[in-house]
C-alpha positions as a printed NumPy array, in Angstrom:
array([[-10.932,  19.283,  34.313],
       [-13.313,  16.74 ,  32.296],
       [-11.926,  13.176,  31.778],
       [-12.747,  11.677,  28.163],
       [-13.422,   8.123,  28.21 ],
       [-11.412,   6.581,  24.94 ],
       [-13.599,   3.733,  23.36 ],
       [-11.962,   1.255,  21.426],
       [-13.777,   1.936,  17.996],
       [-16.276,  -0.319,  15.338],
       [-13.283,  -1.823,  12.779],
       [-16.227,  -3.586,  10.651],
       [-19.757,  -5.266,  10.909],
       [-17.866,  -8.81 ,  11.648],
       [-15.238,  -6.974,  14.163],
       [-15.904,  -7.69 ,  17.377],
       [-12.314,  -7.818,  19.492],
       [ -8.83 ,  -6.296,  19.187],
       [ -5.491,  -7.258,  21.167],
       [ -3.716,  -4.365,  22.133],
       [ -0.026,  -4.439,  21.566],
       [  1.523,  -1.501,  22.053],
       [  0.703,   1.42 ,  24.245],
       [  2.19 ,   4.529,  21.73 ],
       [  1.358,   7.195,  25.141],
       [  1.834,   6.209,  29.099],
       [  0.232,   7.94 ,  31.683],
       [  1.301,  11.659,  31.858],
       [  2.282,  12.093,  28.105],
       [  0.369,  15.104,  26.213],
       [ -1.916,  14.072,  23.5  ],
       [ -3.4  ,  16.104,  20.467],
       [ -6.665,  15.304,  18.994],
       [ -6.078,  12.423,  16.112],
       [ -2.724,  11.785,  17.553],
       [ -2.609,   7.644,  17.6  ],
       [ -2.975,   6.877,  21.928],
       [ -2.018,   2.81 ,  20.862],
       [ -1.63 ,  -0.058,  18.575],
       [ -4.249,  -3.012,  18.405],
       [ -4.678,  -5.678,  16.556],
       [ -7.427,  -8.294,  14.896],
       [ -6.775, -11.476,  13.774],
       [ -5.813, -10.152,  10.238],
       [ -5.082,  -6.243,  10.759],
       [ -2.921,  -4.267,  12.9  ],
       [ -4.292,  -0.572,  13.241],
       [ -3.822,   2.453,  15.376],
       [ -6.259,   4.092,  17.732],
       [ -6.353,   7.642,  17.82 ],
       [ -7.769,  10.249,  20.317],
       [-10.687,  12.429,  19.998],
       [ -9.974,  15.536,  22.196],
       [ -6.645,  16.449,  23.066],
       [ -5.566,  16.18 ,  26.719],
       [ -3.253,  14.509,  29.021],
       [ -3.491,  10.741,  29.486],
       [ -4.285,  10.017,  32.947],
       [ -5.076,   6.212,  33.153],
       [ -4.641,   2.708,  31.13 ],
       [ -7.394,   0.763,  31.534],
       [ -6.073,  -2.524,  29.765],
       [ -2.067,  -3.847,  28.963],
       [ -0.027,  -4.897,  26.348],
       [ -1.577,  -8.341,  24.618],
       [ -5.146,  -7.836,  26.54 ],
       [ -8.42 ,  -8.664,  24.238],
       [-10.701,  -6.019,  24.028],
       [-14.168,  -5.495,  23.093],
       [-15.6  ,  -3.169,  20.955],
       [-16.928,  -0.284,  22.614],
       [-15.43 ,  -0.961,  25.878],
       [-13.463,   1.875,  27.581],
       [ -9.321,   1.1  ,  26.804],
       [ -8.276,   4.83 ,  28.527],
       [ -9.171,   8.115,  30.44 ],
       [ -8.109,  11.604,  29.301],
       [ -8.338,  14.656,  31.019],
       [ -9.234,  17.812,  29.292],
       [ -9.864,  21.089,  29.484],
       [-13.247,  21.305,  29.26 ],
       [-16.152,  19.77 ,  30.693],
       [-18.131,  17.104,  29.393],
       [-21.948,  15.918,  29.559],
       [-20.762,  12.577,  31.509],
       [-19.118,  14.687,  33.836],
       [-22.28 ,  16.553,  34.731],
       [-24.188,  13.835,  35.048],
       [-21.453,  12.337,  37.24 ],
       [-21.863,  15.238,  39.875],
       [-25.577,  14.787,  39.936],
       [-25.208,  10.967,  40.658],
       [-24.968,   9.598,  43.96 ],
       [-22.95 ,   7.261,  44.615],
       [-24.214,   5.166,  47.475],
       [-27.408,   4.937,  44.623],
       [-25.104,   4.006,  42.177],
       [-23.483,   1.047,  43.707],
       [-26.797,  -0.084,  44.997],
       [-28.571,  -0.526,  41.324],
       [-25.003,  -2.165,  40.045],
       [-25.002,  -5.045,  43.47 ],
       [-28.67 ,  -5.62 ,  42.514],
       [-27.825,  -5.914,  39.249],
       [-25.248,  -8.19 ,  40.019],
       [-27.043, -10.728,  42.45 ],
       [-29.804, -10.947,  39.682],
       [-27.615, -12.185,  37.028],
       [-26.22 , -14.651,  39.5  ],
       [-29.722, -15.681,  41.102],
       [-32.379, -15.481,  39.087],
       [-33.88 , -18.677,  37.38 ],
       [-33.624, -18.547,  33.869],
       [-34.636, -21.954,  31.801],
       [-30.814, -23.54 ,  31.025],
       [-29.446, -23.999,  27.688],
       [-28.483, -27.606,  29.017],
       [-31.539, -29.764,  27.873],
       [-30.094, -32.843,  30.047],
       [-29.875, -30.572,  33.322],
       [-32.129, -30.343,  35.933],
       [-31.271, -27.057,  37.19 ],
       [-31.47 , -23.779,  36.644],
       [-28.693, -21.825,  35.657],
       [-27.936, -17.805,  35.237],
       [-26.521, -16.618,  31.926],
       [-23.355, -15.21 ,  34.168],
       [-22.856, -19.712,  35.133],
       [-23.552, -20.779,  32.107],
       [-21.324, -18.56 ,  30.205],
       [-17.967, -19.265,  32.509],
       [-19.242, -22.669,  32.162],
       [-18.94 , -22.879,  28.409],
       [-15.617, -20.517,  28.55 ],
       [-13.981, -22.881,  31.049],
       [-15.091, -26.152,  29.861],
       [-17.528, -27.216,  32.364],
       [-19.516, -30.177,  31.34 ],
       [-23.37 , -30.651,  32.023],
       [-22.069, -33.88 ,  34.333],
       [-20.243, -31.559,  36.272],
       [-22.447, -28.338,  37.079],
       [-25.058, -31.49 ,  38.44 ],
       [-22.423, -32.062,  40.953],
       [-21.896, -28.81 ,  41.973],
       [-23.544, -27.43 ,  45.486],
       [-25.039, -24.291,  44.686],
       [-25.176, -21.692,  48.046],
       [-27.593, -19.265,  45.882],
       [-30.977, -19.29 ,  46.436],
       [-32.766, -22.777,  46.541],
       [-30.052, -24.219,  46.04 ],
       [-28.584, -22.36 ,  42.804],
       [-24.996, -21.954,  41.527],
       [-23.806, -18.538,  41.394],
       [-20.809, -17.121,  40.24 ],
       [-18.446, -18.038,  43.148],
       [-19.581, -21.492,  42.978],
       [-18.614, -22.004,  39.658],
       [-15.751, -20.169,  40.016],
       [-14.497, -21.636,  43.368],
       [-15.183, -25.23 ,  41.989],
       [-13.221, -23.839,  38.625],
       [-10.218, -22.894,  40.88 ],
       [-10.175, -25.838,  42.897],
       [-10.732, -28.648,  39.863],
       [ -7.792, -30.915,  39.688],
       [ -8.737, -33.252,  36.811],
       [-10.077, -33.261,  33.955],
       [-13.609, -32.216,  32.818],
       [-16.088, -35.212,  33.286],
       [-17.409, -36.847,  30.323],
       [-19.524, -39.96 ,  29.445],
       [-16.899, -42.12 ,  28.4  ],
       [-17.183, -45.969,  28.496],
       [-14.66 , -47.882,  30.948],
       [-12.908, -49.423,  28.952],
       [-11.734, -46.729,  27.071],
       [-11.006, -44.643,  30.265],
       [ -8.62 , -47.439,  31.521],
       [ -6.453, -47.336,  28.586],
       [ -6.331, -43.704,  28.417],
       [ -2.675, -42.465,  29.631],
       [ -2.717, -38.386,  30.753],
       [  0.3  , -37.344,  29.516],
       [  1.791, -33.847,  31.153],
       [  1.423, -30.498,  29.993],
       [  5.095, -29.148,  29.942],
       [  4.806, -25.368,  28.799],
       [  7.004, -24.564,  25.622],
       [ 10.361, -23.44 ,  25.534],
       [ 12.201, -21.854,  23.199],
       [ 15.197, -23.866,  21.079],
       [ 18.452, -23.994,  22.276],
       [ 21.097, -23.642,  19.414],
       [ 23.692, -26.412,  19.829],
       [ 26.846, -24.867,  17.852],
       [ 25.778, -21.413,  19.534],
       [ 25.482, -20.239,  15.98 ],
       [ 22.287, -20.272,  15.122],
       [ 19.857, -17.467,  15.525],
       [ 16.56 , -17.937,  17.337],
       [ 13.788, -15.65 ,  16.275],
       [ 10.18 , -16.434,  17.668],
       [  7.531, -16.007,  15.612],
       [  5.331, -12.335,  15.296],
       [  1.8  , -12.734,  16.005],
       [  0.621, -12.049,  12.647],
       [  3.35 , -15.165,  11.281],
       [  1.41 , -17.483,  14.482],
       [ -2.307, -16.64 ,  12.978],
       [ -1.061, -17.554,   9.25 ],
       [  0.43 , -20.475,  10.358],
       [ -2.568, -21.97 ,  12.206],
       [ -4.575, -20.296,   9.291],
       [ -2.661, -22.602,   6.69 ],
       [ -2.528, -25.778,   9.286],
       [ -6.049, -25.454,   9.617],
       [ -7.173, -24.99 ,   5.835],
       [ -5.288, -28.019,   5.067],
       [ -6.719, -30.446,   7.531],
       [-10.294, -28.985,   6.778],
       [-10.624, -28.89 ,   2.872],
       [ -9.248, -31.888,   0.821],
       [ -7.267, -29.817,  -1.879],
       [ -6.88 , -30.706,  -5.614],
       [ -5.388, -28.678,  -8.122],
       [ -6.149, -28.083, -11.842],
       [ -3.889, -26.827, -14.131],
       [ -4.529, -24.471, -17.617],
       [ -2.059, -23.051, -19.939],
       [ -2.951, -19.423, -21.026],
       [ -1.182, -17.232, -24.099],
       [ -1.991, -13.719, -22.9  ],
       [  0.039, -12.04 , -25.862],
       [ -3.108,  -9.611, -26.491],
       [ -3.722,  -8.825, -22.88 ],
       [  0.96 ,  -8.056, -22.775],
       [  0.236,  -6.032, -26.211],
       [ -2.857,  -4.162, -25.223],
       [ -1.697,  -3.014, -21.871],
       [  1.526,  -1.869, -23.354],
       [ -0.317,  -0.088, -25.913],
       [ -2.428,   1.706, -23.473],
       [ -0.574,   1.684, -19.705],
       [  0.304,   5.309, -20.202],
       [ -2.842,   6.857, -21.331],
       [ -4.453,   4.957, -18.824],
       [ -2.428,   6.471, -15.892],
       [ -2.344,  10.17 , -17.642],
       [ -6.582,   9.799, -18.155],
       [ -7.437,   8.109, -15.017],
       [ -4.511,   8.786, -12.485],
       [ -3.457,   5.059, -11.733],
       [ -1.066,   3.004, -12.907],
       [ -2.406,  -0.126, -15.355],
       [ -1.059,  -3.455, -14.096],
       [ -2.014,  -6.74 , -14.911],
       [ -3.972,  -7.762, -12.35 ],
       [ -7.183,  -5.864, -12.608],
       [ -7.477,  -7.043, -15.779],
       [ -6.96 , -11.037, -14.182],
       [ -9.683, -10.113, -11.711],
       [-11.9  ,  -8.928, -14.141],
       [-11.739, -12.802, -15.809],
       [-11.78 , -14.24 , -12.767],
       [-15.037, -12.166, -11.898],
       [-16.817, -13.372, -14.757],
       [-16.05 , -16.768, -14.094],
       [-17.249, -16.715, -11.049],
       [-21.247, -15.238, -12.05 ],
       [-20.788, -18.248, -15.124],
       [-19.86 , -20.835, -12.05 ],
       [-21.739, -19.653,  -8.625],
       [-20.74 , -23.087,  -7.457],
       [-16.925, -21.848,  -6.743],
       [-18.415, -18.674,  -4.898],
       [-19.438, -20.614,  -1.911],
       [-18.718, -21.372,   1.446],
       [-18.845, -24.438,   3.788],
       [-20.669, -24.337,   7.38 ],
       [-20.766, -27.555,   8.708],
       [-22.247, -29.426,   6.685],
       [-24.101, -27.266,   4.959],
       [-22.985, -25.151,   1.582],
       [-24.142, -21.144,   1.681],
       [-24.244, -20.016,  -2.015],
       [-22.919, -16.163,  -2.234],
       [-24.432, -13.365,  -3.514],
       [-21.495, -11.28 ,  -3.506],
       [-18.5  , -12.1  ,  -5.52 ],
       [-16.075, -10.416,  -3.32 ],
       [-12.622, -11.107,  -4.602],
       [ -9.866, -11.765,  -2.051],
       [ -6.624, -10.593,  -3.521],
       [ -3.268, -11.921,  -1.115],
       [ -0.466,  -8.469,  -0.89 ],
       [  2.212,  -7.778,   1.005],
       [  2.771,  -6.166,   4.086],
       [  5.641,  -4.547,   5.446],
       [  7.43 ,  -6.717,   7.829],
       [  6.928,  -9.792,   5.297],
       [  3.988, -11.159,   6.27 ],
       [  0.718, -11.743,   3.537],
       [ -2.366, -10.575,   4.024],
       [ -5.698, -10.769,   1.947],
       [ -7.649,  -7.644,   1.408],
       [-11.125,  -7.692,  -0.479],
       [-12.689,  -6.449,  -3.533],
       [-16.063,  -6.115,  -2.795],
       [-19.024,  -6.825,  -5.184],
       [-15.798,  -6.978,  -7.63 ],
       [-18.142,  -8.183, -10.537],
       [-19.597,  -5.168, -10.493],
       [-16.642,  -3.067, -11.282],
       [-15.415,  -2.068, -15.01 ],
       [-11.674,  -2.096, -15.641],
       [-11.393,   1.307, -13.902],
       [-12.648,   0.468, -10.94 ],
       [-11.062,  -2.702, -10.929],
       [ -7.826,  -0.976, -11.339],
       [ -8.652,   1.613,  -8.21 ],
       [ -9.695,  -1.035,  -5.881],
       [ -6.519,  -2.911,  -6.879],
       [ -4.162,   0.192,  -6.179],
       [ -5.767,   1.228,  -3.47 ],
       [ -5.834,  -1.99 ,  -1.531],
       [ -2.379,  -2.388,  -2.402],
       [ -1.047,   0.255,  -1.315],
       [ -2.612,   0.37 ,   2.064],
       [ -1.486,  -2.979,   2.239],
       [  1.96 ,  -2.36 ,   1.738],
       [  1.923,   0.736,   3.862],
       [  0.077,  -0.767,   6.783],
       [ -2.887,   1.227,   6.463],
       [ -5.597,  -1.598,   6.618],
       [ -8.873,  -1.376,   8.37 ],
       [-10.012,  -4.361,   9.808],
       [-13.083,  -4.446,   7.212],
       [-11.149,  -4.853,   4.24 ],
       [-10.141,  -8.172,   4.867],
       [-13.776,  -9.015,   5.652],
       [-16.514, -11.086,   3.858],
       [-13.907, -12.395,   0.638],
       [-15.827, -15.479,  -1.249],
       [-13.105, -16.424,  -3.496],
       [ -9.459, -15.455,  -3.605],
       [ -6.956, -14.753,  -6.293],
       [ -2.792, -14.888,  -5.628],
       [ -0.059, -13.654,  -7.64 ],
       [  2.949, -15.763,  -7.54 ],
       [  4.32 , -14.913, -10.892],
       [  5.741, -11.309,  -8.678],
       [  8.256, -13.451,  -7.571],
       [  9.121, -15.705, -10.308],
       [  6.894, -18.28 ,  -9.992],
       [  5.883, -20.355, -12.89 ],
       [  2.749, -21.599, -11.126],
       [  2.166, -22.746,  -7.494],
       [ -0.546, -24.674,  -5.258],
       [ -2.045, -22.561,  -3.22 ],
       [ -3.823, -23.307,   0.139],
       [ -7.209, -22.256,   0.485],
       [ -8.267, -19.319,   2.231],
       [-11.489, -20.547,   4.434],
       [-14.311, -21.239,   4.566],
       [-13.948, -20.199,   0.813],
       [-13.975, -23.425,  -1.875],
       [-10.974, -22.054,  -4.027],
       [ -8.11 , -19.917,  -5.297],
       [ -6.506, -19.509,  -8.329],
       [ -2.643, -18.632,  -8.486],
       [ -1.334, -16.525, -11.143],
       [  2.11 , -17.784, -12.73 ],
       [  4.365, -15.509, -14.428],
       [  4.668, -14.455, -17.948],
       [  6.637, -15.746, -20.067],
       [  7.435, -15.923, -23.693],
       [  7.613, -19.151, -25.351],
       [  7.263, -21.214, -28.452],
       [  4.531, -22.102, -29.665],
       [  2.375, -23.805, -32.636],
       [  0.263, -20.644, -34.372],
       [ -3.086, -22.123, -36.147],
       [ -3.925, -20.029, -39.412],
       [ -5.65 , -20.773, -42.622],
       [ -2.188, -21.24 , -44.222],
       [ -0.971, -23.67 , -41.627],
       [  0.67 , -23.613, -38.604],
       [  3.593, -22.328, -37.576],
       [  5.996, -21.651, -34.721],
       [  5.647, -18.371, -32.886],
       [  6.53 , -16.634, -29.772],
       [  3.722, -15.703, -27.408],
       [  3.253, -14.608, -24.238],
       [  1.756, -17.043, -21.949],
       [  1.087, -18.255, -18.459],
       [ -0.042, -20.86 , -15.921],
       [ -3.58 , -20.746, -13.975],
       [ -3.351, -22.978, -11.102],
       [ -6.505, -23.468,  -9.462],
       [ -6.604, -25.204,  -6.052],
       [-10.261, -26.225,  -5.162],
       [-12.178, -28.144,  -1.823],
       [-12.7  , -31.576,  -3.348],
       [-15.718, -31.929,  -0.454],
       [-17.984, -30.207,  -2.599],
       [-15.948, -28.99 ,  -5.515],
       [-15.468, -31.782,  -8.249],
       [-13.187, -32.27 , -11.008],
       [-15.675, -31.348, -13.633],
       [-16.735, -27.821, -12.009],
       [-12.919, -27.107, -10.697],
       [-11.409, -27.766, -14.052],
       [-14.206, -26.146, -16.095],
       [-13.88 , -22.57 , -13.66 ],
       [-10.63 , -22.471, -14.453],
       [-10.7  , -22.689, -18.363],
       [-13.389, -20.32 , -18.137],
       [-11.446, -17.965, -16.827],
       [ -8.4  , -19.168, -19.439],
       [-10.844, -18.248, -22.086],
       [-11.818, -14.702, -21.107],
       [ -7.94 , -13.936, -20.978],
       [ -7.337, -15.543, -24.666],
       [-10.316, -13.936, -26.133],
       [ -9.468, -10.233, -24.415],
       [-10.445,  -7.342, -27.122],
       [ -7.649,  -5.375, -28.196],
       [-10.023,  -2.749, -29.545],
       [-11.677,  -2.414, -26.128],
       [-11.814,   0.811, -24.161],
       [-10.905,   1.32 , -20.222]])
């Protein structure tokens, strides 16, 4: 019998981690090749993992909720056949084996490599230093650590013994005065409510609802939001569409909504205004040279995510329409990879689905702005012609633009926006797909 090592696979170029939260086979259960083995998850996509052979599932190698690398073994199969690995596995010896990994070992923990720490006098492995940084461990306090390695060094037990062992809290170079007056409050674990008329349900939140929630907490206490407003008669855009909607879907084989044709504005906008398809690092601005275009959907238990349109500018309506569909409809049916919610330098949100005349929207980061599309709606309004005006009904709509005032200003945030206004009003209604 050959055993099958099941990797947990690449999900993108920024991927690096998954949680796994739900094993779909336990140890025992039969598994056919491409048959999903478990659920993970990244911080914006729940996936499946499937199997590459088919065989019998013989060990788990991580639980429910446990963070994963990429690449790193998550379960063992046992096949039929017999694999290179295992070959090479008889030809090994062990006793060899386990020698090369101890040495291995003590020389991570042992051997003097210059520290990171340009205050510290020591020398510290990459093995300390990293369950230093993970843990919290000041310079202050690896200088008062007794190191049993070699000369003196701190080794992996030391750091983690005196990691165990630490009762308070990390030293830091505070002055006096400010240490007397601080007051360590407890830290009481939370509980869930308690519903006082016994009525009330309880429901904790899913993971996905706890990472939009800090998502949204966070976005507003990093970018100081403003909002711009524009007023938009999209009559042509409502009369073209209708005009066209079902030769469209009989020619090309998808279905014409409105939204490709918002992202194609929006897209234009953006290569008139590179200063809205940015980012902030610090304090520093990175200037994008893809206009990928973030477009928020639906999933099926509620939730919102925000897949990507990448290099969107690019696209004519066709392909704007495709990527739109296509993104949607993974999005609705789960189907996500990990990538396509990757690398998105501006973001676009529909809240006319639901009724919505317009909204202020919280920016996705570390992107500088998002524009919210209200519904349409037909109204009144004053018609300017050679004659005179005159009162007519149109079809129009709200823009509302939300924008980082830290580096976006009135001037550029209001001017994006109308930009993108003026592509709508000015739409052909001669123009092909």
């Amino acid at each position: 019998m050959a055993r099958f090592e099941l990797k947990l696979p690449k999900m993108g170029e920024s991927v690096a981690e998954a949680t796994i939260t739900n094993w779909l086979k336990q140890v025992g259960d039969k598994i056919e090749a491409d048959e999903a083995v478990l659920e993970i998850a990244t911080d914006k996509v729940d996936s499946e993992v499937p199997s590459e052979v088919s065989g019998v599932l013989v060990e788990q190698l991580f639980g429910k909720d446990d963070l994963v690398q990429v690449g790193q073994t998550i379960a063992i199969i046992e096949t039929d056949g017999v694999t290179v690995a295992e070959i090479v596995q008889e030809i090994a010896v062990p006793v060899e084996v386990a020698a090369i990994e101890k040495t291995i070992e003590i020389a991570k923990e042992t051997i003097a490599v210059p520290t990171d720490f340009s205050n510290s006098e020591k020398f510290l492995s990459p093995l300390v230093k990293n369950i230093a940084k993970e843990e919290g461990v000041s310079i202050a306090e690896l200088e008062s650590i007794s190191g049993t390695g070699k000369e003196g060094r701190v080794t992996k037990n030391d750091i983690l013994d005196y990691v165990k062992n630490r009762t308070s809290q990390p030293v830091v170079s505070t002055p006096v005065a400010v240490i007397q007056k601080t007051v360590t409050a407890p830290i009481t674990p939370k509980t869930a409510p308690v519903s006082l008329s016994g009525g009330d349900e309880i429901i904790e939140m899913d993971r996905m609802r706890k990472l939009i929630a800090g998502y949204m907490i966070t976005s507003v206490q990093t970018s100081a939001h403003v909002q711009s407003f524009i007023e938009v008669d999209v009559t042509n855009i409502v009369k073209w569409r209708e005009k066209n909607k079902i030769i469209f879907e009989k020619r090309e084989g998808e279905k014409l909504t409105y939204t490709p044709i918002f992202m194609e504005a929006v897209a234009k906008a953006l290569k008139d205004f590179p200063g809205m398809n940015i980012s902030i690092d610090g304090d520093f601005i990175i200037k994008k040279k893809n206009i990928n275009l973030g477009m928020a959907a639906s999933l099926p238990n509620g939730n919102l995510i925000v897949p990507v349109i990448k290099n969107a500018d690019q696209l004519n309506l066709v392909g704007m329409a495709k990527a739109v569909n296509d993104l949607g409809g993974r999005a609705k049916a789960g189907k996500l990879k990990p990538d396509d919610t990757q690398g998105g330098t501006y973001t676009v949100t529909n809240v006319g689905t639901f009724g919505s005349v317009f909204g202020t929207p919280i920016i996705n980061q570390p992107q500088v702005g998002i524009l919210a599309l209200g519904a349409i709606r037909k109204m009144p309004a004053v018609i300017e012609t050679p004659e005179g005006d005159f009162i007519g009904i149109r079809q129009k709509m709200f823009l509302s633009h939300s924008y980082d005032h830290r580096v976006v200003d009135g001037a550029l945030g209001g001017s994006f926006v109308k930009r993108v206004a003026e592509y709508l009003e000015a739409f052909d209604m001669d123009r092909d797909f």
